[in-house]
XYZ file of N, CA and C in Angstrom:
651
model
N 167.298 170.330 184.944
C 167.965 169.657 183.851
C 168.740 170.681 183.023
N 170.017 170.406 182.768
C 170.840 171.285 181.948
C 171.123 170.614 180.609
N 170.796 171.327 179.526
C 170.978 170.813 178.173
C 172.008 171.680 177.458
N 173.071 171.070 176.965
C 174.107 171.796 176.235
C 173.901 171.617 174.734
N 173.766 172.739 174.030
C 173.762 172.748 172.572
C 175.161 173.193 172.151
N 175.934 172.291 171.569
C 177.351 172.540 171.343
C 177.552 173.527 170.194
N 178.274 174.603 170.485
C 178.595 175.638 169.510
C 180.027 175.430 169.049
N 180.180 174.970 167.809
C 181.525 174.811 167.253
C 181.612 175.491 165.886
N 180.772 176.518 165.725
C 180.814 177.320 164.507
C 180.024 176.756 163.358
N 179.188 175.757 163.613
C 178.401 175.168 162.539
C 177.088 174.650 163.099
N 176.011 175.281 162.724
C 174.730 174.777 163.196
C 173.688 175.872 163.281
N 172.457 175.444 163.299
C 171.319 176.350 163.429
C 171.092 176.610 164.917
N 172.027 177.295 165.544
C 172.051 177.362 167.003
C 170.854 178.101 167.576
N 170.522 179.257 167.021
C 169.400 180.028 167.551
C 168.099 179.246 167.420
N 167.879 178.667 166.243
C 166.646 177.907 166.019
C 166.578 176.675 166.902
N 167.723 175.975 167.056
C 167.757 174.788 167.908
C 167.471 175.170 169.362
N 168.060 176.261 169.825
C 167.859 176.728 171.192
C 166.395 177.043 171.446
N 165.787 177.795 170.539
C 164.386 178.184 170.704
C 163.458 176.981 170.645
N 163.743 176.032 169.745
C 162.900 174.844 169.624
C 162.975 173.994 170.886
N 164.165 173.843 171.448
C 164.319 173.076 172.685
C 163.613 173.769 173.844
N 163.714 175.092 173.928
C 163.014 175.824 174.978
C 161.508 175.638 174.861
N 161.004 175.720 173.644
C 159.559 175.559 173.445
C 159.121 174.140 173.777
N 159.898 173.155 173.342
C 159.557 171.754 173.628
C 159.526 171.507 175.132
N 160.500 172.058 175.850
C 160.534 171.888 177.307
C 159.337 172.561 177.956
N 159.039 173.760 177.507
C 157.918 174.514 178.088
C 156.594 173.795 177.867
N 156.357 173.337 176.639
C 155.095 172.681 176.313
C 154.965 171.322 176.994
N 156.109 170.700 177.318
C 156.080 169.405 178.012
C 156.081 169.582 179.527
N 156.133 170.833 179.991
C 156.134 171.089 181.431
C 157.415 170.682 182.122
N 158.536 170.782 181.419
C 159.819 170.358 181.967
C 160.637 171.565 182.420
N 161.328 171.406 183.526
C 162.208 172.451 184.043
C 163.596 172.215 183.465
N 163.892 172.888 182.346
C 165.152 172.655 181.647
C 165.828 173.982 181.325
N 167.134 174.018 181.513
C 167.942 175.154 181.110
C 168.689 174.777 179.839
N 168.414 175.510 178.760
C 169.037 175.214 177.468
C 170.158 176.224 177.247
N 171.389 175.746 177.090
C 172.530 176.642 176.935
C 173.290 176.320 175.651
N 173.459 177.313 174.785
C 174.357 177.186 173.642
C 175.763 177.473 174.153
N 176.667 176.526 173.989
C 177.974 176.673 174.635
C 179.116 176.108 173.805
N 180.246 176.794 173.885
C 181.494 176.289 173.327
C 182.460 175.935 174.451
N 181.948 175.848 175.679
C 182.754 175.563 176.852
C 182.759 174.065 177.135
N 183.928 173.463 177.102
C 184.032 172.012 177.299
C 183.562 171.590 178.683
N 183.878 172.390 179.696
C 183.465 172.045 181.051
C 181.964 172.056 181.212
N 181.309 173.040 180.614
C 179.854 173.119 180.685
C 179.214 171.948 179.953
N 179.808 171.579 178.829
C 179.293 170.442 178.067
C 179.462 169.142 178.843
N 180.615 168.963 179.445
C 180.893 167.751 180.227
C 179.913 167.588 181.391
N 179.490 168.713 181.976
C 178.615 168.677 183.143
C 177.134 168.616 182.795
N 176.789 168.749 181.521
C 175.383 168.808 181.117
C 174.684 167.467 181.330
N 173.378 167.534 181.530
C 172.567 166.326 181.666
C 172.225 165.718 180.317
N 172.154 166.556 179.287
C 171.863 166.115 177.924
C 172.638 167.001 176.960
N 172.985 166.425 175.807
C 173.822 167.150 174.850
C 173.207 167.055 173.456
N 173.153 168.203 172.783
C 172.700 168.266 171.390
C 173.853 168.780 170.539
N 174.173 168.054 169.475
C 175.236 168.453 168.548
C 174.606 168.776 167.203
N 174.426 170.056 166.877
C 173.871 170.411 165.574
C 174.959 170.346 164.505
N 174.613 170.665 163.289
C 175.617 170.675 162.226
C 175.016 171.053 160.890
N 175.637 172.033 160.247
C 175.217 172.474 158.917
C 176.468 172.674 158.081
N 176.467 172.149 156.856
C 177.613 172.332 155.976
C 178.280 171.026 155.611
N 179.556 171.102 155.271
C 180.308 169.936 154.816
C 180.844 169.144 156.011
N 180.908 167.837 155.849
C 181.369 166.928 156.907
C 182.753 167.335 157.412
N 183.702 167.538 156.497
C 185.075 167.836 156.903
C 185.159 169.154 157.663
N 184.418 170.160 157.225
C 184.440 171.455 157.906
C 183.883 171.337 159.319
N 182.795 170.584 159.462
C 182.204 170.404 160.788
C 183.135 169.617 161.700
N 183.766 168.592 161.161
C 184.709 167.788 161.962
C 185.871 168.647 162.433
N 186.400 169.483 161.565
C 187.509 170.342 161.940
C 187.061 171.394 162.949
N 185.865 171.944 162.752
C 185.348 172.928 163.695
C 185.190 172.354 165.085
N 184.721 171.123 165.170
C 184.560 170.475 166.471
C 185.916 170.203 167.118
N 186.870 169.756 166.314
C 188.215 169.479 166.837
C 188.882 170.746 167.356
N 188.555 171.886 166.749
C 189.231 173.133 167.084
C 188.763 173.753 168.399
N 187.650 173.291 168.944
C 187.164 173.833 170.223
C 187.942 173.166 171.347
N 188.692 173.926 172.138
C 189.560 173.315 173.164
C 188.806 172.393 174.118
N 189.257 171.143 174.173
C 188.718 170.178 175.121
C 187.356 169.607 174.793
N 186.750 170.029 173.669
C 185.366 169.617 173.411
C 185.246 168.133 173.079
N 186.148 167.601 172.279
C 186.062 166.177 171.942
C 186.188 165.309 173.190
N 187.105 165.671 174.069
C 187.290 164.921 175.309
C 186.053 165.046 176.199
N 185.468 166.246 176.240
C 184.265 166.455 177.048
C 183.101 165.630 176.528
N 182.940 165.566 175.216
C 181.856 164.781 174.631
C 182.037 163.301 174.924
N 183.257 162.815 174.773
C 183.512 161.398 175.061
C 183.218 161.082 176.524
N 183.647 161.966 177.424
C 183.437 161.730 178.850
C 181.959 161.722 179.203
N 181.220 162.705 178.672
C 179.802 162.823 179.018
C 178.963 161.729 178.385
N 179.210 161.461 177.109
C 178.325 160.564 176.360
C 178.760 159.102 176.478
N 180.030 158.830 176.212
C 180.492 157.443 176.189
C 180.765 156.892 177.589
N 181.284 157.733 178.482
C 181.640 157.245 179.810
C 180.505 157.404 180.818
N 179.828 158.550 180.796
C 178.780 158.809 181.780
C 177.384 158.485 181.258
N 177.260 158.195 179.975
C 175.975 157.766 179.423
C 174.924 158.853 179.315
N 175.339 160.104 179.161
C 174.374 161.183 179.024
C 173.650 161.078 177.682
N 172.340 161.311 177.656
C 171.600 161.280 176.392
C 172.161 162.298 175.404
N 172.339 161.852 174.178
C 172.968 162.662 173.130
C 172.095 162.646 171.881
N 171.946 163.822 171.258
C 171.209 163.925 170.000
C 172.046 164.700 168.996
N 172.392 164.054 167.878
C 173.060 164.720 166.768
C 172.042 165.102 165.709
N 172.199 166.273 165.126
C 171.248 166.775 164.139
C 171.959 167.060 162.825
N 171.456 166.486 161.745
C 171.976 166.661 160.388
C 173.458 166.263 160.361
N 174.381 167.183 160.086
C 175.795 166.796 160.070
C 176.251 166.391 161.470
N 175.597 166.906 162.497
C 175.887 166.450 163.855
C 175.613 164.974 164.035
N 174.637 164.432 163.306
C 174.410 162.995 163.284
C 175.483 162.308 162.450
N 175.785 162.870 161.293
C 176.750 162.240 160.392
C 178.125 162.091 161.028
N 178.493 163.034 161.900
C 179.803 162.978 162.546
C 179.958 161.758 163.445
N 178.859 161.100 163.794
C 178.935 159.890 164.606
C 179.564 158.731 163.839
N 179.613 158.821 162.529
C 180.094 157.735 161.682
C 181.605 157.541 161.794
N 182.067 156.419 161.274
C 183.501 156.143 161.222
C 184.207 157.109 160.285
N 183.575 157.397 159.157
C 184.199 158.305 158.189
C 183.149 158.955 157.311
N 183.507 160.122 156.767
C 182.668 160.798 155.789
C 183.384 160.846 154.462
N 182.628 160.718 153.372
C 183.221 160.642 152.030
C 182.881 161.871 151.183
N 182.638 162.983 151.842
C 182.325 164.217 151.128
C 183.622 164.948 150.805
N 183.918 165.118 149.505
C 185.151 165.787 149.059
C 186.383 165.120 149.665
N 186.484 163.813 149.473
C 187.574 163.053 150.059
C 187.108 162.316 151.294
N 188.044 161.712 152.000
C 187.714 160.930 153.198
C 188.131 161.675 154.455
N 187.204 161.784 155.394
C 187.461 162.452 156.675
C 187.021 161.521 157.793
N 187.852 161.350 158.785
C 187.507 160.497 159.916
C 186.443 161.168 160.778
N 185.410 160.387 161.155
C 184.381 160.870 162.049
C 184.692 160.490 163.489
N 183.698 160.605 164.355
C 183.886 160.251 165.761
C 183.944 158.739 165.965
N 183.353 157.989 165.045
C 183.323 156.517 165.103
C 182.598 156.014 166.346
N 181.523 156.692 166.723
C 180.686 156.224 167.828
C 179.688 155.180 167.360
N 179.279 155.274 166.110
C 178.415 154.266 165.481
C 179.047 153.940 164.134
N 179.452 152.694 163.950
C 180.199 152.319 162.765
C 179.434 152.564 161.475
N 180.135 153.061 160.468
C 179.529 153.289 159.166
C 180.191 154.445 158.464
N 179.651 154.793 157.310
C 180.189 155.894 156.535
C 179.080 156.791 156.029
N 179.440 158.019 155.734
C 178.502 159.003 155.193
C 178.844 159.186 153.723
N 177.931 158.771 152.865
C 178.175 158.771 151.421
C 177.076 159.546 150.700
N 177.344 159.888 149.455
C 176.429 160.701 148.670
C 175.094 159.991 148.454
N 174.022 160.756 148.526
C 172.705 160.234 148.142
C 172.725 159.914 146.654
N 172.160 158.773 146.297
C 172.107 158.366 144.888
C 170.703 157.873 144.564
N 169.748 158.808 144.394
C 168.363 158.398 144.111
C 168.272 157.652 142.794
N 167.378 156.649 142.767
C 167.245 155.855 141.542
C 166.369 156.546 140.496
N 165.870 157.714 140.790
C 165.093 158.520 139.853
C 165.930 159.740 139.481
N 166.363 159.814 138.224
C 167.257 160.883 137.794
C 166.616 162.260 137.846
N 165.295 162.311 137.948
C 164.623 163.608 138.019
C 164.703 164.228 139.415
N 165.097 163.440 140.399
C 165.198 163.945 141.763
C 166.503 164.715 141.934
N 166.384 165.921 142.415
C 167.544 166.795 142.540
C 168.297 166.563 143.848
N 169.584 166.854 143.765
C 170.457 166.843 144.939
C 170.968 168.266 145.118
N 170.891 168.842 146.309
C 170.512 168.215 147.574
C 169.022 167.897 147.677
N 168.735 166.939 148.516
C 167.353 166.627 148.868
C 166.871 167.703 149.827
N 165.883 168.468 149.405
C 165.322 169.529 150.231
C 163.813 169.375 150.246
N 163.255 169.160 151.429
C 161.806 169.059 151.486
C 161.325 168.200 152.644
N 160.031 167.899 152.582
C 159.328 167.231 153.677
C 159.090 165.763 153.354
N 159.416 164.899 154.309
C 159.220 163.460 154.145
C 158.656 162.855 155.424
N 157.867 161.808 155.253
C 157.428 161.040 156.410
C 158.526 160.068 156.821
N 158.398 159.513 158.014
C 159.394 158.606 158.565
C 158.809 157.212 158.719
N 159.597 156.216 158.423
C 159.193 154.829 158.599
C 160.036 154.208 159.702
N 159.429 153.804 160.830
C 160.236 153.192 161.896
C 160.841 151.878 161.431
N 162.013 151.589 161.944
C 162.709 150.350 161.605
C 162.987 149.582 162.889
N 162.524 148.346 162.958
C 162.802 147.507 164.124
C 162.113 147.968 165.385
N 160.904 148.502 165.266
C 160.186 149.005 166.429
C 160.299 150.514 166.517
N 159.497 151.108 167.381
C 159.470 152.564 167.509
C 160.435 152.993 168.620
N 161.428 153.772 168.244
C 162.398 154.279 169.214
C 161.711 155.264 170.160
N 162.168 155.341 171.440
C 161.540 156.264 172.392
C 161.482 157.714 171.918
N 162.437 158.159 171.126
C 162.400 159.536 170.638
C 161.272 159.757 169.632
N 160.746 158.663 169.082
C 159.641 158.759 168.124
C 158.303 158.392 168.758
N 158.307 158.132 170.054
C 157.084 157.723 170.736
C 155.986 158.781 170.644
N 154.780 158.354 170.338
C 153.644 159.259 170.257
C 153.590 160.102 169.008
N 154.510 159.886 168.078
C 154.537 160.645 166.821
C 153.918 159.795 165.715
N 152.910 160.300 165.006
C 152.350 159.543 163.880
C 153.411 159.329 162.802
N 153.702 158.069 162.509
C 154.744 157.713 161.551
C 154.143 156.996 160.349
N 154.976 156.655 159.394
C 154.504 155.948 158.215
C 153.949 156.870 157.164
N 153.374 156.285 156.152
C 152.935 157.022 154.965
C 151.990 158.173 155.288
N 151.138 157.994 156.278
C 150.164 159.034 156.632
C 150.556 159.799 157.889
N 151.814 159.707 158.268
C 152.273 160.340 159.493
C 152.700 161.784 159.301
N 153.270 162.350 160.360
C 153.796 163.708 160.299
C 155.049 163.748 159.430
N 155.363 164.957 158.963
C 156.507 165.124 158.071
C 157.681 165.786 158.789
N 158.900 165.408 158.374
C 160.140 166.012 158.858
C 160.799 166.755 157.704
N 161.544 167.795 158.066
C 162.164 168.632 157.032
C 163.645 168.269 156.861
N 164.018 167.949 155.610
C 165.379 167.525 155.267
C 166.059 168.534 154.342
N 167.362 168.712 154.546
C 168.228 169.429 153.602
C 169.583 168.729 153.648
N 169.872 167.898 152.658
C 171.144 167.162 152.682
C 171.443 166.538 151.333
N 172.739 166.286 151.126
C 173.213 165.620 149.917
C 173.867 164.277 150.226
N 174.115 164.026 151.507
C 174.792 162.806 151.940
C 173.946 162.110 153.004
N 174.157 160.817 153.166
C 173.386 160.044 154.129
C 174.294 159.056 154.866
N 173.912 158.744 156.086
C 174.640 157.811 156.948
C 174.308 156.385 156.535
N 175.326 155.589 156.273
C 175.159 154.167 155.969
C 175.856 153.367 157.072
N 175.111 152.973 158.103
C 175.739 152.285 159.236
C 176.190 150.876 158.870
N 177.232 150.434 159.557
C 177.743 149.082 159.345
C 176.718 148.045 159.776
N 176.015 148.327 160.869
C 175.009 147.413 161.391
C 173.620 147.967 161.092
N 172.820 147.267 160.288
C 171.498 147.777 159.901
C 170.598 148.111 161.079
N 170.771 147.413 162.208
C 169.898 147.670 163.362
C 170.139 149.042 163.983
N 171.192 149.739 163.557
C 171.425 151.097 164.038
C 170.444 152.094 163.427
N 169.770 151.706 162.355
C 168.788 152.593 161.729
C 167.475 152.494 162.500
N 167.076 153.604 163.126
C 165.835 153.642 163.902
C 164.649 154.076 163.065
N 164.914 154.822 161.999
C 163.846 155.248 161.091
C 164.462 155.567 159.739
N 163.684 155.337 158.698
C 164.148 155.629 157.349
C 163.186 156.588 156.671
N 163.661 157.179 155.589
C 162.818 157.996 154.722
C 163.163 157.609 153.292
N 162.381 158.093 152.349
C 162.564 157.693 150.957
C 162.773 158.903 150.060
N 163.829 158.847 149.284
C 164.078 159.861 148.252
C 164.750 159.155 147.087
N 163.928 158.518 146.274
C 164.464 157.676 145.215
C 165.190 156.468 145.767
N 164.731 155.982 146.912
C 165.344 154.882 147.632
C 165.439 155.219 149.104
N 165.460 154.208 149.944
C 165.497 154.414 151.390
C 166.862 154.927 151.842
N 166.841 155.788 152.849
C 168.064 156.220 153.499
C 167.781 156.373 154.991
N 168.836 156.416 155.781
C 168.690 156.506 157.235
C 168.269 157.915 157.629
N 167.062 158.025 158.187
C 166.577 159.311 158.688
C 166.907 159.488 160.161
N 167.083 158.361 160.863
C 167.450 158.411 162.278
C 168.281 157.186 162.611
N 169.348 157.397 163.371
C 170.155 156.281 163.852
C 170.180 156.337 165.370
N 170.404 155.211 166.002
C 170.405 155.186 167.464
C 171.111 153.942 167.976
N 171.765 154.127 169.118
C 172.347 153.008 169.869
C 172.544 153.466 171.302
N 171.996 152.712 172.225
C 172.136 153.027 173.652
C 171.649 154.451 173.938
N 172.513 155.294 174.480
C 172.134 156.663 174.836
C 172.412 157.671 173.722
N 172.751 157.168 172.543
C 173.133 158.019 171.416
C 172.067 157.940 170.326
N 171.628 159.095 169.848
C 170.683 159.136 168.740
C 171.074 160.276 167.797
N 170.684 160.145 166.558
C 170.942 161.204 165.594
C 169.858 161.208 164.535
N 169.524 162.398 164.047
C 168.507 162.534 163.009
C 169.084 163.298 161.836
N 168.776 162.842 160.627
C 169.247 163.516 159.427
C 168.438 164.784 159.156
N 167.193 164.803 159.596
C 166.335 165.960 159.379
C 166.576 167.016 160.457
N 165.895 168.141 160.332
C 166.046 169.246 161.273
C 164.808 169.336 162.166
N 164.880 168.864 163.406
C 163.715 168.967 164.301
C 163.265 170.413 164.498
N 164.224 171.336 164.533
C 163.891 172.734 164.788
C 163.098 173.367 163.638
N 163.064 172.683 162.494
C 162.302 173.177 161.347
C 161.124 172.261 161.001
N 160.947 171.215 161.799
C 159.964 170.180 161.459
C 158.634 170.314 162.196
N 158.366 171.479 162.723
C 157.069 171.810 163.297
C 156.629 170.771 164.333
N 155.423 170.217 164.193
C 154.861 169.339 165.226
C 155.739 168.118 165.474
N 156.228 167.493 164.409
C 157.077 166.305 164.586
C 158.336 166.668 165.354
N 158.962 167.780 164.976
C 160.203 168.171 165.616
C 160.040 168.482 167.085
N 158.986 169.205 167.432
C 158.760 169.552 168.833
C 158.491 168.312 169.679
N 157.751 167.363 169.125
C 157.483 166.128 169.873
C 158.756 165.324 170.067
N 159.576 165.254 169.019
C 160.828 164.511 169.144
C 161.744 165.155 170.178
N 161.844 166.487 170.179
C 162.695 167.164 171.149
C 162.174 166.976 172.573
N 160.850 167.020 172.745
C 160.275 166.768 174.067
C 160.595 165.345 174.516
N 160.498 164.392 173.594
C 160.848 163.007 173.927
C 162.319 162.898 174.331
N 163.182 163.632 173.627
C 164.603 163.610 173.965
C 164.836 164.153 175.374
N 164.140 165.211 175.717
C 164.312 165.820 177.044
C 163.822 164.919 178.159
N 162.927 163.991 177.824
C 162.395 163.052 178.821
C 163.051 161.673 178.749
N 163.898 161.459 177.785
C 164.482 160.149 177.489
C 165.413 159.701 178.605
N 165.232 158.460 179.060
C 166.111 157.880 180.075
C 166.644 156.532 179.584
N 167.606 156.585 178.677
C 168.131 155.321 178.108
C 168.903 154.503 179.130
Protein backbone atom coordinates (compact mmCIF):
# COMPACT_ATOMS: atom_id res chain seq x y z
CA UNK A 1 0.00 0.00 0.00
CA UNK A 2 1.36 3.42 -0.98
CA UNK A 3 0.21 6.45 1.02
CA UNK A 4 0.94 9.97 -0.24
CA UNK A 5 1.19 12.80 2.29
CA UNK A 6 0.90 15.88 0.09
CA UNK A 7 3.65 18.46 0.58
CA UNK A 8 2.54 21.89 -0.58
CA UNK A 9 4.47 23.96 1.93
CA UNK A 10 1.90 23.83 4.70
CA UNK A 11 1.49 21.08 7.22
CA UNK A 12 2.94 19.07 10.05
CA UNK A 13 4.62 16.79 7.54
CA UNK A 14 7.24 15.11 9.73
CA UNK A 15 4.76 14.43 12.53
CA UNK A 16 2.09 13.20 10.10
CA UNK A 17 4.61 10.89 8.40
CA UNK A 18 5.81 9.40 11.68
CA UNK A 19 2.27 8.96 13.02
CA UNK A 20 1.16 7.14 9.86
CA UNK A 21 4.22 4.89 9.98
CA UNK A 22 3.55 4.02 13.60
CA UNK A 23 -0.16 3.40 12.96
CA UNK A 24 0.69 1.07 10.07
CA UNK A 25 3.31 -0.77 12.09
CA UNK A 26 1.07 -1.27 15.13
CA UNK A 27 -1.79 -2.44 12.89
CA UNK A 28 0.49 -4.92 11.11
CA UNK A 29 0.02 -3.25 7.74
CA UNK A 30 2.55 -3.22 4.91
CA UNK A 31 2.43 0.46 3.96
CA UNK A 32 4.89 2.85 2.38
CA UNK A 33 4.32 6.41 3.61
CA UNK A 34 5.77 9.08 1.31
CA UNK A 35 5.77 12.85 1.82
CA UNK A 36 5.59 14.15 -1.73
CA UNK A 37 5.11 17.23 -3.86
CA UNK A 38 5.10 15.08 -7.01
CA UNK A 39 1.74 15.04 -8.80
CA UNK A 40 2.44 11.72 -10.51
CA UNK A 41 3.29 10.01 -7.24
CA UNK A 42 0.15 11.42 -5.65
CA UNK A 43 -2.03 10.31 -8.57
CA UNK A 44 -0.67 6.76 -8.29
CA UNK A 45 -1.04 6.47 -4.50
CA UNK A 46 -3.49 4.05 -2.91
CA UNK A 47 -4.42 6.58 -0.21
CA UNK A 48 -3.89 10.32 0.14
CA UNK A 49 -3.47 12.54 3.20
CA UNK A 50 -3.71 16.33 2.83
CA UNK A 51 -2.39 18.13 5.92
CA UNK A 52 -2.68 21.86 6.49
CA UNK A 53 -1.54 24.48 8.97
CA UNK A 54 -2.13 28.22 8.73
CA UNK A 55 -4.59 30.44 6.89
CA UNK A 56 -7.11 29.04 4.41
CA UNK A 57 -6.08 31.35 1.56
CA UNK A 58 -2.36 30.63 2.00
CA UNK A 59 -2.95 26.88 1.99
CA UNK A 60 -5.21 27.11 -1.08
CA UNK A 61 -2.59 29.11 -2.95
CA UNK A 62 0.19 26.75 -1.87
CA UNK A 63 -1.74 23.77 -3.18
CA UNK A 64 -2.51 25.52 -6.47
CA UNK A 65 1.17 26.39 -6.92
CA UNK A 66 2.35 22.75 -6.97
CA UNK A 67 2.48 21.77 -10.67
CA UNK A 68 -0.27 19.32 -11.57
CA UNK A 69 -1.27 18.62 -7.96
CA UNK A 70 -4.90 19.77 -8.16
CA UNK A 71 -5.46 17.67 -11.27
CA UNK A 72 -3.75 14.68 -9.62
CA UNK A 73 -5.94 14.96 -6.53
CA UNK A 74 -9.12 15.18 -8.58
CA UNK A 75 -8.09 12.16 -10.66
CA UNK A 76 -7.13 10.01 -7.69
CA UNK A 77 -9.90 10.97 -5.28
CA UNK A 78 -12.91 12.00 -7.36
CA UNK A 79 -12.39 9.77 -10.41
CA UNK A 80 -10.61 6.71 -9.03
CA UNK A 81 -12.18 6.78 -5.56
CA UNK A 82 -8.96 6.58 -3.56
CA UNK A 83 -9.46 7.04 0.21
CA UNK A 84 -8.65 10.62 1.19
CA UNK A 85 -8.05 12.22 4.59
CA UNK A 86 -7.79 15.99 5.08
CA UNK A 87 -6.33 17.26 8.35
CA UNK A 88 -7.11 20.66 9.91
CA UNK A 89 -6.88 23.20 7.04
CA UNK A 90 -6.52 20.20 4.73
CA UNK A 91 -10.08 19.34 5.77
CA UNK A 92 -11.26 22.94 5.45
CA UNK A 93 -10.02 23.13 1.85
CA UNK A 94 -12.70 20.59 0.93
CA UNK A 95 -15.31 23.33 1.38
CA UNK A 96 -16.83 25.52 -1.32
CA UNK A 97 -15.23 28.62 0.18
CA UNK A 98 -13.29 29.93 3.15
CA UNK A 99 -14.11 33.22 4.85
CA UNK A 100 -10.80 33.86 6.60
CA UNK A 101 -9.53 37.38 5.74
CA UNK A 102 -11.94 37.68 2.83
CA UNK A 103 -13.44 35.00 0.61
CA UNK A 104 -11.31 32.27 -0.98
CA UNK A 105 -12.63 29.48 -3.17
CA UNK A 106 -12.00 25.98 -1.84
CA UNK A 107 -11.94 22.65 -3.67
CA UNK A 108 -15.75 22.37 -3.36
CA UNK A 109 -15.64 18.61 -2.86
CA UNK A 110 -18.09 18.88 0.05
CA UNK A 111 -20.43 21.85 -0.09
CA UNK A 112 -20.17 24.44 2.66
CA UNK A 113 -18.07 27.25 4.02
CA UNK A 114 -15.33 27.70 6.59
CA UNK A 115 -16.26 30.48 9.00
CA UNK A 116 -14.94 31.87 12.26
CA UNK A 117 -15.65 30.02 15.50
CA UNK A 118 -18.11 32.02 17.59
CA UNK A 119 -18.37 30.42 21.06
CA UNK A 120 -21.38 31.48 23.08
CA UNK A 121 -19.16 31.88 26.16
CA UNK A 122 -17.13 35.10 25.95
CA UNK A 123 -14.52 33.70 28.32
CA UNK A 124 -13.48 31.11 25.74
CA UNK A 125 -10.44 32.24 23.81
CA UNK A 126 -9.84 32.06 20.09
CA UNK A 127 -8.00 30.17 18.71
CA UNK A 128 -9.45 27.07 20.28
CA UNK A 129 -6.43 25.15 21.53
CA UNK A 130 -6.80 22.00 23.57
CA UNK A 131 -8.29 18.56 24.04
CA UNK A 132 -11.91 17.65 23.32
CA UNK A 133 -13.94 14.48 23.11
CA UNK A 134 -15.85 13.63 19.94
CA UNK A 135 -19.56 13.01 19.55
CA UNK A 136 -20.52 10.81 16.58
CA UNK A 137 -23.27 12.15 14.36
CA UNK A 138 -25.59 9.85 12.43
CA UNK A 139 -23.80 6.65 13.41
CA UNK A 140 -20.13 5.81 13.86
CA UNK A 141 -18.02 6.41 10.77
CA UNK A 142 -15.52 3.62 9.90
CA UNK A 143 -12.60 5.94 10.68
CA UNK A 144 -13.93 6.20 14.24
CA UNK A 145 -14.57 2.48 14.64
CA UNK A 146 -13.28 1.01 17.90
CA UNK A 147 -12.52 4.44 19.37
CA UNK A 148 -14.23 5.35 22.67
CA UNK A 149 -16.36 8.39 21.83
CA UNK A 150 -18.72 10.68 23.70
CA UNK A 151 -18.33 12.46 26.99
CA UNK A 152 -16.15 9.75 28.54
CA UNK A 153 -14.26 8.89 25.38
CA UNK A 154 -10.74 9.57 24.16
CA UNK A 155 -9.66 13.13 23.47
CA UNK A 156 -8.50 14.77 20.22
CA UNK A 157 -6.18 17.75 20.02
CA UNK A 158 -7.46 20.93 18.30
CA UNK A 159 -5.79 24.18 17.24
CA UNK A 160 -8.07 26.36 15.10
CA UNK A 161 -10.01 29.59 14.82
CA UNK A 162 -12.34 28.56 11.99
CA UNK A 163 -14.70 25.64 11.46
CA UNK A 164 -16.33 23.87 8.51
CA UNK A 165 -20.07 24.50 8.15
CA UNK A 166 -21.29 22.01 5.53
CA UNK A 167 -24.33 22.71 3.40
CA UNK A 168 -25.71 19.25 4.18
CA UNK A 169 -25.76 18.40 7.92
CA UNK A 170 -25.29 14.68 7.19
CA UNK A 171 -21.74 15.48 6.05
CA UNK A 172 -20.80 15.94 9.72
CA UNK A 173 -19.49 12.59 10.98
CA UNK A 174 -18.51 13.85 14.43
CA UNK A 175 -18.81 17.05 16.41
CA UNK A 176 -17.02 18.64 19.33
CA UNK A 177 -18.03 21.45 21.66
CA UNK A 178 -16.34 24.77 22.32
CA UNK A 179 -19.03 27.14 23.45
CA UNK A 180 -21.29 25.39 20.95
CA UNK A 181 -21.05 22.43 18.59
CA UNK A 182 -18.79 22.51 15.57
CA UNK A 183 -17.79 19.94 12.94
CA UNK A 184 -14.85 17.89 14.20
CA UNK A 185 -15.04 15.44 11.30
CA UNK A 186 -16.74 15.52 7.91
CA UNK A 187 -17.13 12.66 5.47
CA UNK A 188 -18.75 11.63 2.21
CA UNK A 189 -18.05 8.50 0.20
CA UNK A 190 -14.26 8.01 0.03
CA UNK A 191 -13.52 11.50 1.39
CA UNK A 192 -13.01 12.31 5.06
CA UNK A 193 -11.55 15.22 6.97
CA UNK A 194 -10.81 16.00 10.60
CA UNK A 195 -10.48 19.41 12.22
CA UNK A 196 -8.21 18.03 14.93
CA UNK A 197 -4.64 16.76 14.53
CA UNK A 198 -4.45 12.94 14.62
CA UNK A 199 -0.65 13.12 14.72
CA UNK A 200 -0.91 14.97 18.05
CA UNK A 201 -3.93 13.12 19.44
CA UNK A 202 -2.11 10.15 20.94
CA UNK A 203 -4.26 6.99 21.25
CA UNK A 204 -7.27 8.44 19.41
CA UNK A 205 -5.13 9.71 16.57
CA UNK A 206 -3.24 6.46 16.06
CA UNK A 207 -6.46 4.45 16.01
CA UNK A 208 -8.05 6.81 13.51
CA UNK A 209 -5.00 6.66 11.23
CA UNK A 210 -4.94 2.85 11.43
CA UNK A 211 -8.64 2.83 10.52
CA UNK A 212 -7.89 5.11 7.56
CA UNK A 213 -5.17 2.76 6.33
CA UNK A 214 -7.63 -0.13 6.45
CA UNK A 215 -10.65 1.80 5.14
CA UNK A 216 -12.34 0.43 2.01
CA UNK A 217 -15.13 2.87 1.17
